[in-house]
PDB file of C-alpha atoms in Angstrom:
ATOM      1  CA  UNK A   1     -79.279 -92.196  23.969  1.00  0.00           C
ATOM      2  CA  UNK A   2     -76.376 -92.356  21.531  1.00  0.00           C
ATOM      3  CA  UNK A   3     -72.952 -92.625  23.160  1.00  0.00           C
ATOM      4  CA  UNK A   4     -69.902 -91.052  21.532  1.00  0.00           C
ATOM      5  CA  UNK A   5     -66.906 -93.320  22.023  1.00  0.00           C
ATOM      6  CA  UNK A   6     -63.218 -92.823  21.408  1.00  0.00           C
ATOM      7  CA  UNK A   7     -62.877 -93.778  17.699  1.00  0.00           C
ATOM      8  CA  UNK A   8     -60.674 -96.783  18.453  1.00  0.00           C
ATOM      9  CA  UNK A   9     -63.146 -98.074  21.010  1.00  0.00           C
ATOM     10  CA  UNK A  10     -66.050 -97.424  18.652  1.00  0.00           C
ATOM     11  CA  UNK A  11     -64.383 -99.661  16.080  1.00  0.00           C
ATOM     12  CA  UNK A  12     -64.054-102.448  18.665  1.00  0.00           C
ATOM     13  CA  UNK A  13     -67.490-102.420  20.284  1.00  0.00           C
ATOM     14  CA  UNK A  14     -68.567-105.418  18.224  1.00  0.00           C
ATOM     15  CA  UNK A  15     -65.935-107.479  20.056  1.00  0.00           C
ATOM     16  CA  UNK A  16     -67.755-107.231  23.384  1.00  0.00           C
ATOM     17  CA  UNK A  17     -71.324-107.138  22.104  1.00  0.00           C
ATOM     18  CA  UNK A  18     -73.508-109.462  24.161  1.00  0.00           C
ATOM     19  CA  UNK A  19     -70.891-110.124  26.864  1.00  0.00           C
ATOM     20  CA  UNK A  20     -72.134-109.922  30.442  1.00  0.00           C
ATOM     21  CA  UNK A  21     -70.376-108.094  33.295  1.00  0.00           C
ATOM     22  CA  UNK A  22     -67.406-109.928  34.846  1.00  0.00           C
ATOM     23  CA  UNK A  23     -68.475-112.569  37.369  1.00  0.00           C
ATOM     24  CA  UNK A  24     -65.144-114.099  38.525  1.00  0.00           C
ATOM     25  CA  UNK A  25     -65.822-117.344  36.668  1.00  0.00           C
ATOM     26  CA  UNK A  26     -63.358-118.627  34.093  1.00  0.00           C
ATOM     27  CA  UNK A  27     -64.395-117.302  30.658  1.00  0.00           C
ATOM     28  CA  UNK A  28     -64.475-119.632  27.689  1.00  0.00           C
ATOM     29  CA  UNK A  29     -61.807-119.381  24.965  1.00  0.00           C
ATOM     30  CA  UNK A  30     -64.027-117.301  22.676  1.00  0.00           C
ATOM     31  CA  UNK A  31     -64.602-114.686  25.369  1.00  0.00           C
ATOM     32  CA  UNK A  32     -60.896-114.633  26.219  1.00  0.00           C
ATOM     33  CA  UNK A  33     -60.028-114.016  22.564  1.00  0.00           C
ATOM     34  CA  UNK A  34     -62.617-111.246  22.229  1.00  0.00           C
ATOM     35  CA  UNK A  35     -61.409-109.494  25.366  1.00  0.00           C
ATOM     36  CA  UNK A  36     -57.794-109.764  24.250  1.00  0.00           C
ATOM     37  CA  UNK A  37     -58.703-108.104  20.955  1.00  0.00           C
ATOM     38  CA  UNK A  38     -60.617-105.377  22.813  1.00  0.00           C
ATOM     39  CA  UNK A  39     -57.590-104.618  25.013  1.00  0.00           C
ATOM     40  CA  UNK A  40     -54.980-104.977  22.260  1.00  0.00           C
ATOM     41  CA  UNK A  41     -52.497-102.185  21.683  1.00  0.00           C
ATOM     42  CA  UNK A  42     -53.409 -99.697  18.989  1.00  0.00           C
ATOM     43  CA  UNK A  43     -51.591-100.788  15.790  1.00  0.00           C
ATOM     44  CA  UNK A  44     -48.271 -99.015  15.458  1.00  0.00           C
ATOM     45  CA  UNK A  45     -48.055 -97.927  19.071  1.00  0.00           C
ATOM     46  CA  UNK A  46     -44.690 -98.429  20.783  1.00  0.00           C
ATOM     47  CA  UNK A  47     -44.244 -97.626  24.455  1.00  0.00           C
ATOM     48  CA  UNK A  48     -41.391 -95.232  25.297  1.00  0.00           C
ATOM     49  CA  UNK A  49     -37.963 -96.730  25.834  1.00  0.00           C
ATOM     50  CA  UNK A  50     -36.738 -95.719  29.288  1.00  0.00           C
ATOM     51  CA  UNK A  51     -34.395 -97.263  31.844  1.00  0.00           C
ATOM     52  CA  UNK A  52     -36.239 -99.882  33.910  1.00  0.00           C
ATOM     53  CA  UNK A  53     -35.122-101.679  37.051  1.00  0.00           C
ATOM     54  CA  UNK A  54     -36.994-104.108  39.280  1.00  0.00           C
ATOM     55  CA  UNK A  55     -36.843-103.423  42.987  1.00  0.00           C
ATOM     56  CA  UNK A  56     -37.852-105.139  46.237  1.00  0.00           C
ATOM     57  CA  UNK A  57     -38.940-102.720  48.970  1.00  0.00           C
ATOM     58  CA  UNK A  58     -39.194-103.814  52.635  1.00  0.00           C
ATOM     59  CA  UNK A  59     -42.791-104.371  53.711  1.00  0.00           C
ATOM     60  CA  UNK A  60     -44.681-105.656  56.750  1.00  0.00           C
ATOM     61  CA  UNK A  61     -45.276-109.124  55.241  1.00  0.00           C
ATOM     62  CA  UNK A  62     -42.073-109.338  53.209  1.00  0.00           C
ATOM     63  CA  UNK A  63     -40.750-107.459  50.225  1.00  0.00           C
ATOM     64  CA  UNK A  64     -43.023-105.312  48.067  1.00  0.00           C
ATOM     65  CA  UNK A  65     -42.384-105.692  44.344  1.00  0.00           C
ATOM     66  CA  UNK A  66     -41.724-102.427  42.531  1.00  0.00           C
ATOM     67  CA  UNK A  67     -40.314-101.198  39.251  1.00  0.00           C
ATOM     68  CA  UNK A  68     -38.225 -98.044  38.788  1.00  0.00           C
ATOM     69  CA  UNK A  69     -38.477 -96.007  35.568  1.00  0.00           C
ATOM     70  CA  UNK A  70     -35.838 -93.378  34.756  1.00  0.00           C
ATOM     71  CA  UNK A  71     -35.717 -91.095  31.708  1.00  0.00           C
ATOM     72  CA  UNK A  72     -32.577 -91.453  29.598  1.00  0.00           C
ATOM     73  CA  UNK A  73     -32.159 -87.894  28.373  1.00  0.00           C
ATOM     74  CA  UNK A  74     -32.738 -85.870  31.540  1.00  0.00           C
ATOM     75  CA  UNK A  75     -31.969 -86.081  35.250  1.00  0.00           C
ATOM     76  CA  UNK A  76     -35.316 -86.230  37.048  1.00  0.00           C
ATOM     77  CA  UNK A  77     -36.052 -83.656  39.729  1.00  0.00           C
ATOM     78  CA  UNK A  78     -39.505 -84.951  40.607  1.00  0.00           C
ATOM     79  CA  UNK A  79     -40.745 -88.403  41.555  1.00  0.00           C
ATOM     80  CA  UNK A  80     -44.090 -90.132  41.219  1.00  0.00           C
ATOM     81  CA  UNK A  81     -45.267 -93.328  42.909  1.00  0.00           C
ATOM     82  CA  UNK A  82     -47.918 -95.125  40.841  1.00  0.00           C
ATOM     83  CA  UNK A  83     -50.298 -97.876  42.015  1.00  0.00           C
ATOM     84  CA  UNK A  84     -52.187-100.016  39.483  1.00  0.00           C
ATOM     85  CA  UNK A  85     -55.761-101.226  39.888  1.00  0.00           C
ATOM     86  CA  UNK A  86     -57.410-104.613  39.503  1.00  0.00           C
ATOM     87  CA  UNK A  87     -60.299-104.846  41.954  1.00  0.00           C
ATOM     88  CA  UNK A  88     -57.823-105.359  44.854  1.00  0.00           C
ATOM     89  CA  UNK A  89     -57.436-108.957  43.623  1.00  0.00           C
ATOM     90  CA  UNK A  90     -55.771-108.793  40.203  1.00  0.00           C
ATOM     91  CA  UNK A  91     -53.097-106.961  38.270  1.00  0.00           C
ATOM     92  CA  UNK A  92     -49.325-106.812  38.298  1.00  0.00           C
ATOM     93  CA  UNK A  93     -46.368-104.677  37.227  1.00  0.00           C
ATOM     94  CA  UNK A  94     -46.573-105.934  33.629  1.00  0.00           C
ATOM     95  CA  UNK A  95     -50.156-104.868  32.926  1.00  0.00           C
ATOM     96  CA  UNK A  96     -50.419-101.794  30.653  1.00  0.00           C
ATOM     97  CA  UNK A  97     -52.043 -99.735  33.416  1.00  0.00           C
ATOM     98  CA  UNK A  98     -48.821-100.242  35.378  1.00  0.00           C
ATOM     99  CA  UNK A  99     -45.997-100.575  32.844  1.00  0.00           C
ATOM    100  CA  UNK A 100     -47.142 -98.525  29.850  1.00  0.00           C
ATOM    101  CA  UNK A 101     -48.481 -95.714  32.023  1.00  0.00           C
ATOM    102  CA  UNK A 102     -45.240 -95.576  34.002  1.00  0.00           C
ATOM    103  CA  UNK A 103     -43.170 -95.469  30.807  1.00  0.00           C
ATOM    104  CA  UNK A 104     -45.286 -92.676  29.341  1.00  0.00           C
ATOM    105  CA  UNK A 105     -45.201 -90.607  32.534  1.00  0.00           C
ATOM    106  CA  UNK A 106     -41.457 -91.066  32.799  1.00  0.00           C
ATOM    107  CA  UNK A 107     -40.774 -90.102  29.179  1.00  0.00           C
ATOM    108  CA  UNK A 108     -43.303 -87.273  28.845  1.00  0.00           C
ATOM    109  CA  UNK A 109     -42.643 -85.674  32.225  1.00  0.00           C
ATOM    110  CA  UNK A 110     -38.985 -86.464  32.802  1.00  0.00           C
ATOM    111  CA  UNK A 111     -40.128 -88.116  36.038  1.00  0.00           C
ATOM    112  CA  UNK A 112     -38.608 -90.770  38.226  1.00  0.00           C
ATOM    113  CA  UNK A 113     -41.550 -93.170  38.415  1.00  0.00           C
ATOM    114  CA  UNK A 114     -41.892 -96.021  40.895  1.00  0.00           C
ATOM    115  CA  UNK A 115     -44.647 -98.464  39.975  1.00  0.00           C
ATOM    116  CA  UNK A 116     -45.805-100.509  42.966  1.00  0.00           C
ATOM    117  CA  UNK A 117     -47.342-103.939  43.188  1.00  0.00           C
ATOM    118  CA  UNK A 118     -49.016-105.179  46.385  1.00  0.00           C
ATOM    119  CA  UNK A 119     -50.361-108.340  47.913  1.00  0.00           C
ATOM    120  CA  UNK A 120     -53.797-109.076  46.537  1.00  0.00           C
ATOM    121  CA  UNK A 121     -56.984-109.729  48.445  1.00  0.00           C
ATOM    122  CA  UNK A 122     -57.814-113.433  48.306  1.00  0.00           C
ATOM    123  CA  UNK A 123     -59.194-116.131  50.612  1.00  0.00           C
ATOM    124  CA  UNK A 124     -57.418-115.762  53.941  1.00  0.00           C
ATOM    125  CA  UNK A 125     -55.695-112.513  52.924  1.00  0.00           C
ATOM    126  CA  UNK A 126     -57.752-109.332  53.052  1.00  0.00           C
ATOM    127  CA  UNK A 127     -57.633-105.656  54.001  1.00  0.00           C
ATOM    128  CA  UNK A 128     -55.335-104.087  55.060  1.00  0.00           C
ATOM    129  CA  UNK A 129     -52.675-106.182  53.278  1.00  0.00           C
ATOM    130  CA  UNK A 130     -52.916-104.223  49.999  1.00  0.00           C
ATOM    131  CA  UNK A 131     -52.675-100.895  51.774  1.00  0.00           C
ATOM    132  CA  UNK A 132     -49.999-102.072  54.215  1.00  0.00           C
ATOM    133  CA  UNK A 133     -47.706-102.828  51.270  1.00  0.00           C
ATOM    134  CA  UNK A 134     -48.290 -99.492  49.543  1.00  0.00           C
ATOM    135  CA  UNK A 135     -48.038 -97.511  52.788  1.00  0.00           C
ATOM    136  CA  UNK A 136     -44.738 -99.184  53.695  1.00  0.00           C
ATOM    137  CA  UNK A 137     -43.331 -98.693  50.195  1.00  0.00           C
ATOM    138  CA  UNK A 138     -44.401 -95.019  50.146  1.00  0.00           C
ATOM    139  CA  UNK A 139     -42.696 -94.319  53.457  1.00  0.00           C
ATOM    140  CA  UNK A 140     -39.521 -96.151  52.400  1.00  0.00           C
ATOM    141  CA  UNK A 141     -39.314 -94.308  49.086  1.00  0.00           C
ATOM    142  CA  UNK A 142     -39.834 -90.900  50.665  1.00  0.00           C
ATOM    143  CA  UNK A 143     -37.702 -91.334  53.795  1.00  0.00           C
ATOM    144  CA  UNK A 144     -35.107 -94.065  53.241  1.00  0.00           C
ATOM    145  CA  UNK A 145     -34.412 -94.447  49.520  1.00  0.00           C
ATOM    146  CA  UNK A 146     -32.363 -91.250  49.291  1.00  0.00           C
ATOM    147  CA  UNK A 147     -34.108 -90.358  46.011  1.00  0.00           C
ATOM    148  CA  UNK A 148     -35.358 -86.813  45.451  1.00  0.00           C
ATOM    149  CA  UNK A 149     -36.057 -85.783  49.065  1.00  0.00           C
ATOM    150  CA  UNK A 150     -39.381 -83.989  49.408  1.00  0.00           C
ATOM    151  CA  UNK A 151     -40.223 -84.149  45.717  1.00  0.00           C
ATOM    152  CA  UNK A 152     -42.675 -87.049  45.558  1.00  0.00           C
ATOM    153  CA  UNK A 153     -46.282 -87.286  44.410  1.00  0.00           C
ATOM    154  CA  UNK A 154     -48.559 -90.320  44.666  1.00  0.00           C
ATOM    155  CA  UNK A 155     -51.314 -91.707  42.513  1.00  0.00           C
ATOM    156  CA  UNK A 156     -53.214 -94.742  41.385  1.00  0.00           C
ATOM    157  CA  UNK A 157     -55.984 -96.095  39.186  1.00  0.00           C
ATOM    158  CA  UNK A 158     -59.272 -97.650  40.349  1.00  0.00           C
ATOM    159  CA  UNK A 159     -58.439 -99.861  43.359  1.00  0.00           C
ATOM    160  CA  UNK A 160     -54.948 -98.354  43.252  1.00  0.00           C
ATOM    161  CA  UNK A 161     -56.527 -94.916  43.616  1.00  0.00           C
ATOM    162  CA  UNK A 162     -58.455 -96.165  46.647  1.00  0.00           C
ATOM    163  CA  UNK A 163     -55.254 -97.499  48.196  1.00  0.00           C
ATOM    164  CA  UNK A 164     -53.374 -94.288  47.396  1.00  0.00           C
ATOM    165  CA  UNK A 165     -56.013 -92.071  49.008  1.00  0.00           C
ATOM    166  CA  UNK A 166     -56.124 -94.350  52.045  1.00  0.00           C
ATOM    167  CA  UNK A 167     -52.332 -94.140  52.272  1.00  0.00           C
ATOM    168  CA  UNK A 168     -52.595 -90.345  52.412  1.00  0.00           C
ATOM    169  CA  UNK A 169     -55.155 -90.540  55.234  1.00  0.00           C
ATOM    170  CA  UNK A 170     -52.975 -92.971  57.135  1.00  0.00           C
ATOM    171  CA  UNK A 171     -49.773 -90.954  56.618  1.00  0.00           C
ATOM    172  CA  UNK A 172     -51.567 -87.806  57.761  1.00  0.00           C
ATOM    173  CA  UNK A 173     -52.842 -89.458  60.934  1.00  0.00           C
ATOM    174  CA  UNK A 174     -49.518 -91.133  61.737  1.00  0.00           C
ATOM    175  CA  UNK A 175     -47.372 -88.071  61.058  1.00  0.00           C
ATOM    176  CA  UNK A 176     -45.812 -89.605  57.961  1.00  0.00           C
ATOM    177  CA  UNK A 177     -44.762 -88.017  54.691  1.00  0.00           C
ATOM    178  CA  UNK A 178     -47.569 -86.566  52.593  1.00  0.00           C
ATOM    179  CA  UNK A 179     -47.250 -86.333  48.806  1.00  0.00           C
ATOM    180  CA  UNK A 180     -46.836 -83.012  47.062  1.00  0.00           C
ATOM    181  CA  UNK A 181     -49.896 -83.940  45.026  1.00  0.00           C
ATOM    182  CA  UNK A 182     -52.287 -86.856  44.685  1.00  0.00           C
ATOM    183  CA  UNK A 183     -53.606 -88.211  41.371  1.00  0.00           C
ATOM    184  CA  UNK A 184     -56.683 -90.438  41.514  1.00  0.00           C
ATOM    185  CA  UNK A 185     -57.654 -91.945  38.161  1.00  0.00           C
ATOM    186  CA  UNK A 186     -61.170 -93.450  37.936  1.00  0.00           C
ATOM    187  CA  UNK A 187     -61.121 -94.082  41.722  1.00  0.00           C
ATOM    188  CA  UNK A 188     -63.173 -96.622  43.653  1.00  0.00           C
ATOM    189  CA  UNK A 189     -63.569 -94.494  46.768  1.00  0.00           C
ATOM    190  CA  UNK A 190     -66.848 -95.715  48.312  1.00  0.00           C
ATOM    191  CA  UNK A 191     -68.118 -99.015  49.623  1.00  0.00           C
ATOM    192  CA  UNK A 192     -71.543 -98.251  48.174  1.00  0.00           C
ATOM    193  CA  UNK A 193     -71.462 -96.401  44.875  1.00  0.00           C
ATOM    194  CA  UNK A 194     -73.224 -93.008  44.848  1.00  0.00           C
ATOM    195  CA  UNK A 195     -76.171 -92.846  42.477  1.00  0.00           C
ATOM    196  CA  UNK A 196     -75.172 -89.944  40.249  1.00  0.00           C
ATOM    197  CA  UNK A 197     -77.432 -87.854  38.036  1.00  0.00           C
ATOM    198  CA  UNK A 198     -80.299 -89.106  35.862  1.00  0.00           C
ATOM    199  CA  UNK A 199     -78.356 -88.281  32.694  1.00  0.00           C
ATOM    200  CA  UNK A 200     -75.394 -90.266  34.001  1.00  0.00           C
ATOM    201  CA  UNK A 201     -77.606 -93.258  34.779  1.00  0.00           C
ATOM    202  CA  UNK A 202     -79.206 -93.036  31.329  1.00  0.00           C
ATOM    203  CA  UNK A 203     -75.777 -93.131  29.688  1.00  0.00           C
ATOM    204  CA  UNK A 204     -74.696 -96.115  31.788  1.00  0.00           C
ATOM    205  CA  UNK A 205     -77.770 -98.026  30.609  1.00  0.00           C
ATOM    206  CA  UNK A 206     -76.321 -97.914  27.070  1.00  0.00           C
ATOM    207  CA  UNK A 207     -72.825 -99.081  28.014  1.00  0.00           C
ATOM    208  CA  UNK A 208     -72.028-102.699  27.010  1.00  0.00           C
ATOM    209  CA  UNK A 209     -72.488-105.025  29.957  1.00  0.00           C
ATOM    210  CA  UNK A 210     -68.885-106.199  29.984  1.00  0.00           C
ATOM    211  CA  UNK A 211     -67.726-102.659  30.791  1.00  0.00           C
ATOM    212  CA  UNK A 212     -70.054-102.127  33.752  1.00  0.00           C
ATOM    213  CA  UNK A 213     -69.898-102.829  37.476  1.00  0.00           C
ATOM    214  CA  UNK A 214     -73.418-103.682  38.661  1.00  0.00           C
ATOM    215  CA  UNK A 215     -74.104-103.579  42.431  1.00  0.00           C
ATOM    216  CA  UNK A 216     -73.788-107.327  42.897  1.00  0.00           C
ATOM    217  CA  UNK A 217     -70.336-107.320  41.281  1.00  0.00           C
ATOM    218  CA  UNK A 218     -69.167-104.406  43.438  1.00  0.00           C
ATOM    219  CA  UNK A 219     -70.452-106.213  46.529  1.00  0.00           C
ATOM    220  CA  UNK A 220     -68.365-109.272  45.643  1.00  0.00           C
ATOM    221  CA  UNK A 221     -65.263-107.150  44.960  1.00  0.00           C
ATOM    222  CA  UNK A 222     -65.665-105.272  48.228  1.00  0.00           C
ATOM    223  CA  UNK A 223     -66.418-108.392  50.272  1.00  0.00           C
ATOM    224  CA  UNK A 224     -63.294-110.054  48.904  1.00  0.00           C
ATOM    225  CA  UNK A 225     -61.273-106.946  49.748  1.00  0.00           C
ATOM    226  CA  UNK A 226     -62.496-106.617  53.340  1.00  0.00           C
ATOM    227  CA  UNK A 227     -63.045-110.262  54.290  1.00  0.00           C
ATOM    228  CA  UNK A 228     -65.702-111.853  56.471  1.00  0.00           C
ATOM    229  CA  UNK A 229     -64.426-110.581  59.827  1.00  0.00           C
ATOM    230  CA  UNK A 230     -62.910-107.149  59.213  1.00  0.00           C
ATOM    231  CA  UNK A 231     -61.225-105.243  61.993  1.00  0.00           C
ATOM    232  CA  UNK A 232     -60.519-101.531  61.770  1.00  0.00           C
ATOM    233  CA  UNK A 233     -61.478-100.378  58.265  1.00  0.00           C
ATOM    234  CA  UNK A 234     -60.839 -96.660  58.844  1.00  0.00           C
ATOM    235  CA  UNK A 235     -58.846 -96.253  55.623  1.00  0.00           C
ATOM    236  CA  UNK A 236     -60.619 -98.833  53.452  1.00  0.00           C
ATOM    237  CA  UNK A 237     -63.068 -96.390  51.827  1.00  0.00           C
ATOM    238  CA  UNK A 238     -61.351 -92.985  51.584  1.00  0.00           C
ATOM    239  CA  UNK A 239     -64.403 -91.244  50.174  1.00  0.00           C
ATOM    240  CA  UNK A 240     -66.315 -92.045  53.342  1.00  0.00           C
ATOM    241  CA  UNK A 241     -63.536 -90.925  55.715  1.00  0.00           C
ATOM    242  CA  UNK A 242     -61.811 -87.761  56.904  1.00  0.00           C
ATOM    243  CA  UNK A 243     -60.442 -85.794  53.938  1.00  0.00           C
ATOM    244  CA  UNK A 244     -59.022 -82.803  55.774  1.00  0.00           C
ATOM    245  CA  UNK A 245     -55.390 -81.995  55.100  1.00  0.00           C
ATOM    246  CA  UNK A 246     -55.204 -83.709  51.715  1.00  0.00           C
ATOM    247  CA  UNK A 247     -52.591 -82.392  49.276  1.00  0.00           C
ATOM    248  CA  UNK A 248     -53.656 -80.860  45.935  1.00  0.00           C
ATOM    249  CA  UNK A 249     -55.600 -83.635  44.231  1.00  0.00           C
ATOM    250  CA  UNK A 250     -56.471 -84.460  40.633  1.00  0.00           C
ATOM    251  CA  UNK A 251     -59.476 -86.740  40.131  1.00  0.00           C
ATOM    252  CA  UNK A 252     -59.986 -87.996  36.597  1.00  0.00           C
ATOM    253  CA  UNK A 253     -63.191 -89.871  35.833  1.00  0.00           C
ATOM    254  CA  UNK A 254     -64.330 -91.726  32.726  1.00  0.00           C
ATOM    255  CA  UNK A 255     -67.554 -90.702  30.993  1.00  0.00           C
ATOM    256  CA  UNK A 256     -68.954 -94.232  30.639  1.00  0.00           C
ATOM    257  CA  UNK A 257     -67.869 -95.653  33.989  1.00  0.00           C
ATOM    258  CA  UNK A 258     -70.036 -97.098  36.758  1.00  0.00           C
ATOM    259  CA  UNK A 259     -67.499 -95.731  39.244  1.00  0.00           C
ATOM    260  CA  UNK A 260     -67.663 -92.186  37.887  1.00  0.00           C
ATOM    261  CA  UNK A 261     -70.165 -91.135  40.564  1.00  0.00           C
ATOM    262  CA  UNK A 262     -67.703 -92.236  43.238  1.00  0.00           C
ATOM    263  CA  UNK A 263     -64.973 -90.009  41.832  1.00  0.00           C
ATOM    264  CA  UNK A 264     -67.327 -87.064  41.472  1.00  0.00           C
ATOM    265  CA  UNK A 265     -68.610 -87.451  45.035  1.00  0.00           C
ATOM    266  CA  UNK A 266     -65.027 -87.695  46.294  1.00  0.00           C
ATOM    267  CA  UNK A 267     -64.184 -84.432  44.532  1.00  0.00           C
ATOM    268  CA  UNK A 268     -67.176 -82.718  46.144  1.00  0.00           C
ATOM    269  CA  UNK A 269     -66.190 -84.003  49.578  1.00  0.00           C
ATOM    270  CA  UNK A 270     -62.573 -82.879  49.150  1.00  0.00           C
ATOM    271  CA  UNK A 271     -63.773 -79.415  48.170  1.00  0.00           C
ATOM    272  CA  UNK A 272     -66.080 -79.313  51.188  1.00  0.00           C
ATOM    273  CA  UNK A 273     -63.116 -80.287  53.393  1.00  0.00           C
ATOM    274  CA  UNK A 274     -61.213 -77.226  52.159  1.00  0.00           C
ATOM    275  CA  UNK A 275     -58.820 -79.110  49.902  1.00  0.00           C
ATOM    276  CA  UNK A 276     -57.437 -78.033  46.521  1.00  0.00           C
ATOM    277  CA  UNK A 277     -59.080 -80.436  44.074  1.00  0.00           C
ATOM    278  CA  UNK A 278     -59.444 -80.553  40.300  1.00  0.00           C
ATOM    279  CA  UNK A 279     -62.002 -82.958  38.835  1.00  0.00           C
ATOM    280  CA  UNK A 280     -61.922 -83.677  35.103  1.00  0.00           C
ATOM    281  CA  UNK A 281     -63.893 -85.990  32.841  1.00  0.00           C
ATOM    282  CA  UNK A 282     -62.267 -88.065  30.110  1.00  0.00           C
ATOM    283  CA  UNK A 283     -64.945 -88.344  27.473  1.00  0.00           C
ATOM    284  CA  UNK A 284     -65.753 -91.348  25.318  1.00  0.00           C
ATOM    285  CA  UNK A 285     -64.095 -93.983  27.480  1.00  0.00           C
ATOM    286  CA  UNK A 286     -64.889 -96.709  29.983  1.00  0.00           C
ATOM    287  CA  UNK A 287     -63.358 -97.696  33.302  1.00  0.00           C
ATOM    288  CA  UNK A 288     -59.816 -99.001  32.854  1.00  0.00           C
ATOM    289  CA  UNK A 289     -59.111 -97.358  29.497  1.00  0.00           C
ATOM    290  CA  UNK A 290     -55.442 -96.979  30.509  1.00  0.00           C
ATOM    291  CA  UNK A 291     -55.098-100.727  29.925  1.00  0.00           C
ATOM    292  CA  UNK A 292     -55.264-100.263  26.143  1.00  0.00           C
ATOM    293  CA  UNK A 293     -51.762 -99.223  25.011  1.00  0.00           C
ATOM    294  CA  UNK A 294     -51.767 -96.319  22.589  1.00  0.00           C
ATOM    295  CA  UNK A 295     -55.468 -95.514  22.944  1.00  0.00           C
ATOM    296  CA  UNK A 296     -55.702 -91.790  22.065  1.00  0.00           C
ATOM    297  CA  UNK A 297     -57.804 -90.943  25.099  1.00  0.00           C
ATOM    298  CA  UNK A 298     -55.475 -92.951  27.355  1.00  0.00           C
ATOM    299  CA  UNK A 299     -52.537 -90.899  26.090  1.00  0.00           C
ATOM    300  CA  UNK A 300     -54.594 -87.754  26.689  1.00  0.00           C
ATOM    301  CA  UNK A 301     -55.229 -88.910  30.265  1.00  0.00           C
ATOM    302  CA  UNK A 302     -51.501 -89.436  30.778  1.00  0.00           C
ATOM    303  CA  UNK A 303     -50.759 -85.975  29.377  1.00  0.00           C
ATOM    304  CA  UNK A 304     -53.299 -84.517  31.826  1.00  0.00           C
ATOM    305  CA  UNK A 305     -51.478 -86.297  34.645  1.00  0.00           C
ATOM    306  CA  UNK A 306     -48.112 -84.931  33.523  1.00  0.00           C
ATOM    307  CA  UNK A 307     -49.494 -81.399  33.262  1.00  0.00           C
ATOM    308  CA  UNK A 308     -50.897 -81.634  36.776  1.00  0.00           C
ATOM    309  CA  UNK A 309     -47.657 -82.974  38.227  1.00  0.00           C
ATOM    310  CA  UNK A 310     -45.577 -80.295  36.553  1.00  0.00           C
ATOM    311  CA  UNK A 311     -47.944 -77.509  37.619  1.00  0.00           C
TER     312      UNK A 311
END
């Protein structure tokens, strides 16, 4: 099977040829250099210039780091809380999936964007710490900040999409504020990945190893997230929980993504629960494509997000 990649990615495939899936070990300098070149910004791309302010939001284990993005040429009437991914263990407010995406959403949509960080899963610190931080920050933004009352949507990418969906379930059950809409970009919604179609599996077999998430890798990510002695994990895997009462939801999956089947199954389950859901497929890209600044398909994904928020 011949895969049709985004042209920029097609020109970079040689950089990751022969690299194995991530395994949490420290890569050698050659691999680091090749991955940096793979993720490099598209030449000539400049992220939008918007007003940016760092913020500390009260949380259950201390302050939650956040960053506020305001457009300079318009007064925002709508807000969006954005949660980056990183396998529950990595990532920060400076990564492109957090900073560049927030800048683009702010500039293109005239939105007040709050990008959230959260405590990462690590030895001795596991679920629900990530979600506790995001849940607390969401409630503070929507009830105590005084910004745009009632005009907030929520979304995230990968692990951030998982945390965002879990936050909606938790807010629903606790009588908290629900978002106007929910945007889940290449979500990791299930503890065990659904299989997907035969055509989908055939395509995945042709994807370079470095861009895949084989079962053993997902098991390690999930085990690190939950910990050895988990308590109540009701909201840990949103795709396996109660989806009734969800707000209008956009799910955007990547064509060449191991997690695509999770997003597609989540969309089916939301529809079955009577929710308003739109599921779209970004073609020619892998999981995490928003981390490449200026990638044409990443900008198309962001435009899809803006259109959904404004609709």
